[in-house]
Amino acid sequence: MSYARQLLDSYQGTVNVDVAMLAATIDAISDCAQACTADTDADLGEQDLTEMVTCIRLCLNCTDVCTATAAVISRPADWDADVARPLLQACVAICKSCGDECERHAHMPHCRVCTEACRRCEQACRELLDAMK
Amino acid sequence: MSYARQLLDSYQGTVNVDVAMLAATIDAISDCAQACTADTDADLGEQDLTEMVTCIRLCLNCTDVCTATAAVISRPADWDADVARPLLQACVAICKSCGDECERHAHMPHCRVCTEACRRCEQACRELLDAMK
Amino acid sequence: MSYARQLLDSYQGTVNVDVAMLAATIDAISDCAQACTADTDADLGEQDLTEMVTCIRLCLNCTDVCTATAAVISRPADWDADVARPLLQACVAICKSCGDECERHAHMPHCRVCTEACRRCEQACRELLDAMK
Amino acid sequence: MSYARQLLDSYQGTVNVDVAMLAATIDAISDCAQACTADTDADLGEQDLTEMVTCIRLCLNCTDVCTATAAVISRPADWDADVARPLLQACVAICKSCGDECERHAHMPHCRVCTEACRRCEQACRELLDAMK
């Protein structure tokens, strides 16, 4: 069981969304941030760098958006949907773009791994957004 | 002239928004992230901590959202409004909440400074959002 | 298998340390950053806040140091021991202090979880430092 | 006067280093993080990307180390030299490397700006380290 889940299970206040779903989303977002950081470095090691520029830029944005989103939703007290919702929407948008671009390079193992991380993160954020309605 | 402005002035590609406005927004967001980090620490030094809890939580979220937003809009190539817009909206929302809460403690010098940083950041993000329409 | 491990396994360049150890360290550091973020929020929900101030401050520093360290060691190309070594040392120092403080509150489930995350991270960083000698 | 300085001037506890120097260091580090983020994006827009790969990697590490260092030294309560010192040393090391590499590209305006930001940050961190002895 991830630390995110263990910490949410120990939470004493009210959490307005399902704890298992929230923990899974935090984990998916954190994993995606890490995958994008590593994929950026792997992209920079490729021969045809011109082909990788868009992928690198998207991975950099994805890392930053995911890092902020994971942190904010890890603080369920004083949960503010006016902050969490647009953040999760930004996360969905960048994970979609980054996942699509990585999929174009899915013959490169690092981009294949990063595609999976982005898809899982996008899906988890969509589900959390749906649950917040 | 800030580094943000100098770097945007040296930018070779197309930037879809006014460079002076974009640079000012980056600076206002970076300053706000820094002010909120320092204000969190100052809040933790106050006698009546119960009074400061909401302020601390908002400052923590504000730092994280501002840090991501400043980074993403510092990469004007492949600018994606579907990512930048919700990020800036999240930034406006958290700066409004954090600024309001800090203003309630405006008799504390550190919260007075942080109020100003949040207000400037909120205003700059609103102007950039308006310019993106 | 974590994304960190999968991405390192796909790495085409030379990695100067054992890949399994490096991946495990990245995972332990990322997990610790997440645990400290969540523990900060849980600490802020405790009744006796005065008792939690040091814990909160250490968790905040631990999150920031871990986030930077995980990112830097996720970029094994151009590995620079003059940067990685002091970063890992800072990580060991803050995880030791934060783990010790959390252990003082081990009757609180959230601090018990965070203690474990800090201890694992400290141990992983020490092993990586030893392997770099 | 920067927010860092205003917030430190309002600080009620004991700060173990000169407040003006500490504030100037926080500002120099924050500015360097921002410059390196923007320079990464500008590097990715250059024609000869192979020439820029090392610069990009160093800028990415520099951003991450600077962000963590600025945050930690913005929390002067419970100042722990065993954490702050290696962090500042990591910051000096990466700013030196990144500044040297950017200087090699000083004919590119964005790398000239980033060189200046790295040099100022390195110098400020060295002075703070000297003052901590």
PDB file of N, CA and C in Angstrom, chain A residues 12-87:
ATOM      1  N   GLN A  12      -7.635  12.401   9.833  1.00  0.00           N
ATOM      2  CA  GLN A  12      -8.682  12.549  10.841  1.00  0.00           C
ATOM      3  C   GLN A  12      -9.838  13.433  10.379  1.00  0.00           C
ATOM      4  N   GLY A  13      -9.580  14.333   9.457  1.00  0.00           N
ATOM      5  CA  GLY A  13     -10.631  15.242   8.996  1.00  0.00           C
ATOM      6  C   GLY A  13     -11.502  14.589   7.930  1.00  0.00           C
ATOM      7  N   THR A  14     -12.363  15.381   7.360  1.00  0.00           N
ATOM      8  CA  THR A  14     -13.252  14.895   6.310  1.00  0.00           C
ATOM      9  C   THR A  14     -12.573  15.055   4.960  1.00  0.00           C
ATOM     10  N   VAL A  15     -12.570  13.999   4.169  1.00  0.00           N
ATOM     11  CA  VAL A  15     -12.082  14.099   2.799  1.00  0.00           C
ATOM     12  C   VAL A  15     -13.309  13.980   1.893  1.00  0.00           C
ATOM     13  N   ASN A  16     -13.465  14.941   1.004  1.00  0.00           N
ATOM     14  CA  ASN A  16     -14.712  15.023   0.236  1.00  0.00           C
ATOM     15  C   ASN A  16     -14.784  14.084  -0.963  1.00  0.00           C
ATOM     16  N   VAL A  17     -13.728  13.353  -1.237  1.00  0.00           N
ATOM     17  CA  VAL A  17     -13.760  12.372  -2.316  1.00  0.00           C
ATOM     18  C   VAL A  17     -13.351  11.015  -1.750  1.00  0.00           C
ATOM     19  N   ASP A  18     -13.594   9.968  -2.516  1.00  0.00           N
ATOM     20  CA  ASP A  18     -13.250   8.617  -2.088  1.00  0.00           C
ATOM     21  C   ASP A  18     -11.742   8.507  -1.855  1.00  0.00           C
ATOM     22  N   VAL A  19     -11.366   8.008  -0.680  1.00  0.00           N
ATOM     23  CA  VAL A  19      -9.959   7.998  -0.284  1.00  0.00           C
ATOM     24  C   VAL A  19      -9.117   7.089  -1.189  1.00  0.00           C
ATOM     25  N   ALA A  20      -9.664   5.944  -1.536  1.00  0.00           N
ATOM     26  CA  ALA A  20      -8.907   5.023  -2.399  1.00  0.00           C
ATOM     27  C   ALA A  20      -8.647   5.654  -3.769  1.00  0.00           C
ATOM     28  N   MET A  21      -9.670   6.332  -4.296  1.00  0.00           N
ATOM     29  CA  MET A  21      -9.505   6.991  -5.592  1.00  0.00           C
ATOM     30  C   MET A  21      -8.503   8.147  -5.497  1.00  0.00           C
ATOM     31  N   LEU A  22      -8.599   8.913  -4.435  1.00  0.00           N
ATOM     32  CA  LEU A  22      -7.684  10.046  -4.268  1.00  0.00           C
ATOM     33  C   LEU A  22      -6.234   9.558  -4.151  1.00  0.00           C
ATOM     34  N   ALA A  23      -6.021   8.523  -3.356  1.00  0.00           N
ATOM     35  CA  ALA A  23      -4.659   7.994  -3.191  1.00  0.00           C
ATOM     36  C   ALA A  23      -4.124   7.462  -4.515  1.00  0.00           C
ATOM     37  N   ALA A  24      -4.968   6.754  -5.259  1.00  0.00           N
ATOM     38  CA  ALA A  24      -4.532   6.208  -6.550  1.00  0.00           C
ATOM     39  C   ALA A  24      -4.179   7.343  -7.511  1.00  0.00           C
ATOM     40  N   THR A  25      -4.934   8.439  -7.435  1.00  0.00           N
ATOM     41  CA  THR A  25      -4.649   9.578  -8.306  1.00  0.00           C
ATOM     42  C   THR A  25      -3.321  10.228  -7.921  1.00  0.00           C
ATOM     43  N   ILE A  26      -3.107  10.433  -6.629  1.00  0.00           N
ATOM     44  CA  ILE A  26      -1.829  11.006  -6.177  1.00  0.00           C
ATOM     45  C   ILE A  26      -0.666  10.149  -6.679  1.00  0.00           C
ATOM     46  N   ASP A  27      -0.800   8.825  -6.539  1.00  0.00           N
ATOM     47  CA  ASP A  27       0.278   7.933  -6.985  1.00  0.00           C
ATOM     48  C   ASP A  27       0.479   8.017  -8.492  1.00  0.00           C
ATOM     49  N   ALA A  28      -0.605   8.041  -9.247  1.00  0.00           N
ATOM     50  CA  ALA A  28      -0.483   8.093 -10.714  1.00  0.00           C
ATOM     51  C   ALA A  28       0.162   9.405 -11.159  1.00  0.00           C
ATOM     52  N   ILE A  29      -0.185  10.496 -10.483  1.00  0.00           N
ATOM     53  CA  ILE A  29       0.385  11.801 -10.846  1.00  0.00           C
ATOM     54  C   ILE A  29       1.874  11.854 -10.482  1.00  0.00           C
ATOM     55  N   SER A  30       2.218  11.360  -9.286  1.00  0.00           N
ATOM     56  CA  SER A  30       3.631  11.358  -8.868  1.00  0.00           C
ATOM     57  C   SER A  30       4.467  10.494  -9.803  1.00  0.00           C
ATOM     58  N   ASP A  31       3.924   9.323 -10.158  1.00  0.00           N
ATOM     59  CA  ASP A  31       4.639   8.429 -11.077  1.00  0.00           C
ATOM     60  C   ASP A  31       4.848   9.099 -12.432  1.00  0.00           C
ATOM     61  N   CYS A  32       3.844   9.833 -12.886  1.00  0.00           N
ATOM     62  CA  CYS A  32       3.937  10.503 -14.185  1.00  0.00           C
ATOM     63  C   CYS A  32       4.995  11.609 -14.147  1.00  0.00           C
ATOM     64  N   ALA A  33       5.021  12.365 -13.057  1.00  0.00           N
ATOM     65  CA  ALA A  33       6.057  13.406 -12.917  1.00  0.00           C
ATOM     66  C   ALA A  33       7.445  12.784 -13.006  1.00  0.00           C
ATOM     67  N   GLN A  34       7.616  11.662 -12.332  1.00  0.00           N
ATOM     68  CA  GLN A  34       8.924  11.012 -12.330  1.00  0.00           C
ATOM     69  C   GLN A  34       9.262  10.476 -13.728  1.00  0.00           C
ATOM     70  N   ALA A  35       8.291   9.835 -14.354  1.00  0.00           N
ATOM     71  CA  ALA A  35       8.528   9.276 -15.690  1.00  0.00           C
ATOM     72  C   ALA A  35       8.892  10.378 -16.684  1.00  0.00           C
ATOM     73  N   CYS A  36       8.206  11.511 -16.608  1.00  0.00           N
ATOM     74  CA  CYS A  36       8.484  12.612 -17.541  1.00  0.00           C
ATOM     75  C   CYS A  36       9.867  13.213 -17.299  1.00  0.00           C
ATOM     76  N   THR A  37      10.277  13.307 -16.040  1.00  0.00           N
ATOM     77  CA  THR A  37      11.631  13.792 -15.737  1.00  0.00           C
ATOM     78  C   THR A  37      12.669  12.876 -16.375  1.00  0.00           C
ATOM     79  N   ALA A  38      12.492  11.577 -16.197  1.00  0.00           N
ATOM     80  CA  ALA A  38      13.460  10.615 -16.741  1.00  0.00           C
ATOM     81  C   ALA A  38      13.385  10.562 -18.263  1.00  0.00           C
ATOM     82  N   ASP A  39      12.174  10.683 -18.808  1.00  0.00           N
ATOM     83  CA  ASP A  39      12.039  10.623 -20.266  1.00  0.00           C
ATOM     84  C   ASP A  39      12.693  11.840 -20.923  1.00  0.00           C
ATOM     85  N   THR A  40      12.605  12.993 -20.285  1.00  0.00           N
ATOM     86  CA  THR A  40      13.286  14.185 -20.803  1.00  0.00           C
ATOM     87  C   THR A  40      14.772  13.901 -20.993  1.00  0.00           C
ATOM     88  N   ASP A  41      15.373  13.293 -19.980  1.00  0.00           N
ATOM     89  CA  ASP A  41      16.803  12.999 -20.056  1.00  0.00           C
ATOM     90  C   ASP A  41      17.098  11.967 -21.144  1.00  0.00           C
ATOM     91  N   ALA A  42      16.237  10.973 -21.253  1.00  0.00           N
ATOM     92  CA  ALA A  42      16.435   9.944 -22.284  1.00  0.00           C
ATOM     93  C   ALA A  42      16.252  10.541 -23.684  1.00  0.00           C
ATOM     94  N   ASP A  43      15.261  11.414 -23.834  1.00  0.00           N
ATOM     95  CA  ASP A  43      15.052  12.099 -25.125  1.00  0.00           C
ATOM     96  C   ASP A  43      16.316  12.843 -25.544  1.00  0.00           C
ATOM     97  N   LEU A  44      16.961  13.490 -24.579  1.00  0.00           N
ATOM     98  CA  LEU A  44      18.161  14.282 -24.872  1.00  0.00           C
ATOM     99  C   LEU A  44      19.328  13.402 -25.304  1.00  0.00           C
ATOM    100  N   GLY A  45      19.222  12.086 -25.087  1.00  0.00           N
ATOM    101  CA  GLY A  45      20.266  11.156 -25.507  1.00  0.00           C
ATOM    102  C   GLY A  45      20.028  10.560 -26.884  1.00  0.00           C
ATOM    103  N   GLU A  46      18.912  10.918 -27.500  1.00  0.00           N
ATOM    104  CA  GLU A  46      18.603  10.371 -28.828  1.00  0.00           C
ATOM    105  C   GLU A  46      19.435  11.060 -29.918  1.00  0.00           C
ATOM    106  N   GLN A  47      19.643  10.315 -31.015  1.00  0.00           N
ATOM    107  CA  GLN A  47      20.408  10.838 -32.146  1.00  0.00           C
ATOM    108  C   GLN A  47      19.686  12.009 -32.817  1.00  0.00           C
ATOM    109  N   ASP A  48      18.412  11.779 -33.143  1.00  0.00           N
ATOM    110  CA  ASP A  48      17.666  12.781 -33.912  1.00  0.00           C
ATOM    111  C   ASP A  48      16.948  13.723 -32.951  1.00  0.00           C
ATOM    112  N   LEU A  49      17.679  14.734 -32.499  1.00  0.00           N
ATOM    113  CA  LEU A  49      17.146  15.612 -31.452  1.00  0.00           C
ATOM    114  C   LEU A  49      15.993  16.477 -31.950  1.00  0.00           C
ATOM    115  N   THR A  50      16.058  16.878 -33.232  1.00  0.00           N
ATOM    116  CA  THR A  50      14.986  17.707 -33.780  1.00  0.00           C
ATOM    117  C   THR A  50      13.632  17.023 -33.622  1.00  0.00           C
ATOM    118  N   GLU A  51      13.655  15.706 -33.812  1.00  0.00           N
ATOM    119  CA  GLU A  51      12.435  14.906 -33.671  1.00  0.00           C
ATOM    120  C   GLU A  51      11.925  14.900 -32.221  1.00  0.00           C
ATOM    121  N   MET A  52      12.822  15.150 -31.250  1.00  0.00           N
ATOM    122  CA  MET A  52      12.459  14.998 -29.836  1.00  0.00           C
ATOM    123  C   MET A  52      12.075  16.312 -29.152  1.00  0.00           C
ATOM    124  N   VAL A  53      12.256  17.458 -29.829  1.00  0.00           N
ATOM    125  CA  VAL A  53      12.090  18.748 -29.140  1.00  0.00           C
ATOM    126  C   VAL A  53      10.703  18.915 -28.535  1.00  0.00           C
ATOM    127  N   THR A  54       9.667  18.614 -29.329  1.00  0.00           N
ATOM    128  CA  THR A  54       8.305  18.772 -28.808  1.00  0.00           C
ATOM    129  C   THR A  54       8.076  17.852 -27.620  1.00  0.00           C
ATOM    130  N   CYS A  55       8.591  16.640 -27.721  1.00  0.00           N
ATOM    131  CA  CYS A  55       8.440  15.666 -26.631  1.00  0.00           C
ATOM    132  C   CYS A  55       9.095  16.188 -25.344  1.00  0.00           C
ATOM    133  N   ILE A  56      10.289  16.754 -25.488  1.00  0.00           N
ATOM    134  CA  ILE A  56      10.991  17.289 -24.318  1.00  0.00           C
ATOM    135  C   ILE A  56      10.187  18.426 -23.688  1.00  0.00           C
ATOM    136  N   ARG A  57       9.715  19.348 -24.532  1.00  0.00           N
ATOM    137  CA  ARG A  57       8.951  20.483 -23.997  1.00  0.00           C
ATOM    138  C   ARG A  57       7.688  20.021 -23.280  1.00  0.00           C
ATOM    139  N   LEU A  58       7.000  19.052 -23.860  1.00  0.00           N
ATOM    140  CA  LEU A  58       5.776  18.566 -23.223  1.00  0.00           C
ATOM    141  C   LEU A  58       6.096  17.844 -21.922  1.00  0.00           C
ATOM    142  N   CYS A  59       7.167  17.053 -21.931  1.00  0.00           N
ATOM    143  CA  CYS A  59       7.563  16.355 -20.694  1.00  0.00           C
ATOM    144  C   CYS A  59       7.914  17.346 -19.585  1.00  0.00           C
ATOM    145  N   LEU A  60       8.597  18.432 -19.936  1.00  0.00           N
ATOM    146  CA  LEU A  60       8.950  19.427 -18.918  1.00  0.00           C
ATOM    147  C   LEU A  60       7.687  20.048 -18.317  1.00  0.00           C
ATOM    148  N   ASN A  61       6.746  20.438 -19.175  1.00  0.00           N
ATOM    149  CA  ASN A  61       5.493  21.001 -18.650  1.00  0.00           C
ATOM    150  C   ASN A  61       4.729  19.966 -17.829  1.00  0.00           C
ATOM    151  N   CYS A  62       4.740  18.721 -18.303  1.00  0.00           N
ATOM    152  CA  CYS A  62       3.995  17.668 -17.608  1.00  0.00           C
ATOM    153  C   CYS A  62       4.561  17.444 -16.205  1.00  0.00           C
ATOM    154  N   THR A  63       5.888  17.423 -16.095  1.00  0.00           N
ATOM    155  CA  THR A  63       6.506  17.271 -14.778  1.00  0.00           C
ATOM    156  C   THR A  63       6.054  18.382 -13.839  1.00  0.00           C
ATOM    157  N   ASP A  64       6.085  19.621 -14.315  1.00  0.00           N
ATOM    158  CA  ASP A  64       5.753  20.748 -13.435  1.00  0.00           C
ATOM    159  C   ASP A  64       4.285  20.747 -13.022  1.00  0.00           C
ATOM    160  N   VAL A  65       3.400  20.488 -13.987  1.00  0.00           N
ATOM    161  CA  VAL A  65       1.966  20.486 -13.660  1.00  0.00           C
ATOM    162  C   VAL A  65       1.636  19.322 -12.718  1.00  0.00           C
ATOM    163  N   CYS A  66       2.219  18.146 -13.001  1.00  0.00           N
ATOM    164  CA  CYS A  66       1.956  16.981 -12.145  1.00  0.00           C
ATOM    165  C   CYS A  66       2.473  17.201 -10.725  1.00  0.00           C
ATOM    166  N   THR A  67       3.654  17.781 -10.598  1.00  0.00           N
ATOM    167  CA  THR A  67       4.227  17.994  -9.267  1.00  0.00           C
ATOM    168  C   THR A  67       3.321  18.888  -8.429  1.00  0.00           C
ATOM    169  N   ALA A  68       2.840  19.980  -9.022  1.00  0.00           N
ATOM    170  CA  ALA A  68       1.952  20.888  -8.290  1.00  0.00           C
ATOM    171  C   ALA A  68       0.622  20.223  -7.962  1.00  0.00           C
ATOM    172  N   THR A  69       0.075  19.488  -8.918  1.00  0.00           N
ATOM    173  CA  THR A  69      -1.235  18.872  -8.711  1.00  0.00           C
ATOM    174  C   THR A  69      -1.169  17.807  -7.618  1.00  0.00           C
ATOM    175  N   ALA A  70      -0.137  16.972  -7.649  1.00  0.00           N
ATOM    176  CA  ALA A  70       0.017  15.948  -6.617  1.00  0.00           C
ATOM    177  C   ALA A  70       0.118  16.586  -5.237  1.00  0.00           C
ATOM    178  N   ALA A  71       0.872  17.675  -5.141  1.00  0.00           N
ATOM    179  CA  ALA A  71       1.050  18.333  -3.841  1.00  0.00           C
ATOM    180  C   ALA A  71      -0.278  18.900  -3.335  1.00  0.00           C
ATOM    181  N   VAL A  72      -0.988  19.600  -4.205  1.00  0.00           N
ATOM    182  CA  VAL A  72      -2.236  20.255  -3.772  1.00  0.00           C
ATOM    183  C   VAL A  72      -3.282  19.225  -3.354  1.00  0.00           C
ATOM    184  N   ILE A  73      -3.425  18.140  -4.125  1.00  0.00           N
ATOM    185  CA  ILE A  73      -4.464  17.171  -3.739  1.00  0.00           C
ATOM    186  C   ILE A  73      -3.996  16.268  -2.599  1.00  0.00           C
ATOM    187  N   SER A  74      -2.721  16.355  -2.227  1.00  0.00           N
ATOM    188  CA  SER A  74      -2.240  15.656  -1.022  1.00  0.00           C
ATOM    189  C   SER A  74      -2.584  16.424   0.250  1.00  0.00           C
ATOM    190  N   ARG A  75      -3.208  17.590   0.101  1.00  0.00           N
ATOM    191  CA  ARG A  75      -3.633  18.398   1.261  1.00  0.00           C
ATOM    192  C   ARG A  75      -5.161  18.498   1.254  1.00  0.00           C
ATOM    193  N   PRO A  76      -5.839  17.418   1.688  1.00  0.00           N
ATOM    194  CA  PRO A  76      -7.299  17.387   1.521  1.00  0.00           C
ATOM    195  C   PRO A  76      -8.059  18.308   2.471  1.00  0.00           C
ATOM    196  N   ALA A  77      -7.419  18.784   3.541  1.00  0.00           N
ATOM    197  CA  ALA A  77      -8.105  19.744   4.398  1.00  0.00           C
ATOM    198  C   ALA A  77      -8.266  21.050   3.620  1.00  0.00           C
ATOM    199  N   ASP A  78      -9.359  21.756   3.906  1.00  0.00           N
ATOM    200  CA  ASP A  78      -9.629  23.018   3.198  1.00  0.00           C
ATOM    201  C   ASP A  78      -9.577  22.836   1.685  1.00  0.00           C
ATOM    202  N   TRP A  79     -10.014  21.648   1.238  1.00  0.00           N
ATOM    203  CA  TRP A  79     -10.073  21.330  -0.200  1.00  0.00           C
ATOM    204  C   TRP A  79     -10.866  22.407  -0.920  1.00  0.00           C
ATOM    205  N   ASP A  80     -10.283  23.005  -1.937  1.00  0.00           N
ATOM    206  CA  ASP A  80     -10.951  24.073  -2.669  1.00  0.00           C
ATOM    207  C   ASP A  80     -11.090  23.651  -4.131  1.00  0.00           C
ATOM    208  N   ALA A  81     -12.312  23.317  -4.511  1.00  0.00           N
ATOM    209  CA  ALA A  81     -12.557  22.823  -5.869  1.00  0.00           C
ATOM    210  C   ALA A  81     -12.186  23.870  -6.920  1.00  0.00           C
ATOM    211  N   ASP A  82     -12.244  25.162  -6.565  1.00  0.00           N
ATOM    212  CA  ASP A  82     -11.898  26.211  -7.536  1.00  0.00           C
ATOM    213  C   ASP A  82     -10.404  26.221  -7.861  1.00  0.00           C
ATOM    214  N   VAL A  83      -9.607  25.589  -7.012  1.00  0.00           N
ATOM    215  CA  VAL A  83      -8.177  25.438  -7.292  1.00  0.00           C
ATOM    216  C   VAL A  83      -7.912  24.033  -7.853  1.00  0.00           C
ATOM    217  N   ALA A  84      -8.466  23.024  -7.186  1.00  0.00           N
ATOM    218  CA  ALA A  84      -8.172  21.636  -7.578  1.00  0.00           C
ATOM    219  C   ALA A  84      -8.698  21.324  -8.979  1.00  0.00           C
ATOM    220  N   ARG A  85      -9.902  21.833  -9.304  1.00  0.00           N
ATOM    221  CA  ARG A  85     -10.494  21.476 -10.602  1.00  0.00           C
ATOM    222  C   ARG A  85      -9.661  21.992 -11.784  1.00  0.00           C
ATOM    223  N   PRO A  86      -9.336  23.290 -11.846  1.00  0.00           N
ATOM    224  CA  PRO A  86      -8.509  23.719 -12.994  1.00  0.00           C
ATOM    225  C   PRO A  86      -7.126  23.067 -13.005  1.00  0.00           C
ATOM    226  N   LEU A  87      -6.572  22.804 -11.829  1.00  0.00           N
ATOM    227  CA  LEU A  87      -5.272  22.113 -11.796  1.00  0.00           C
ATOM    228  C   LEU A  87      -5.390  20.733 -12.433  1.00  0.00           C
TER     229      LEU A  87
END
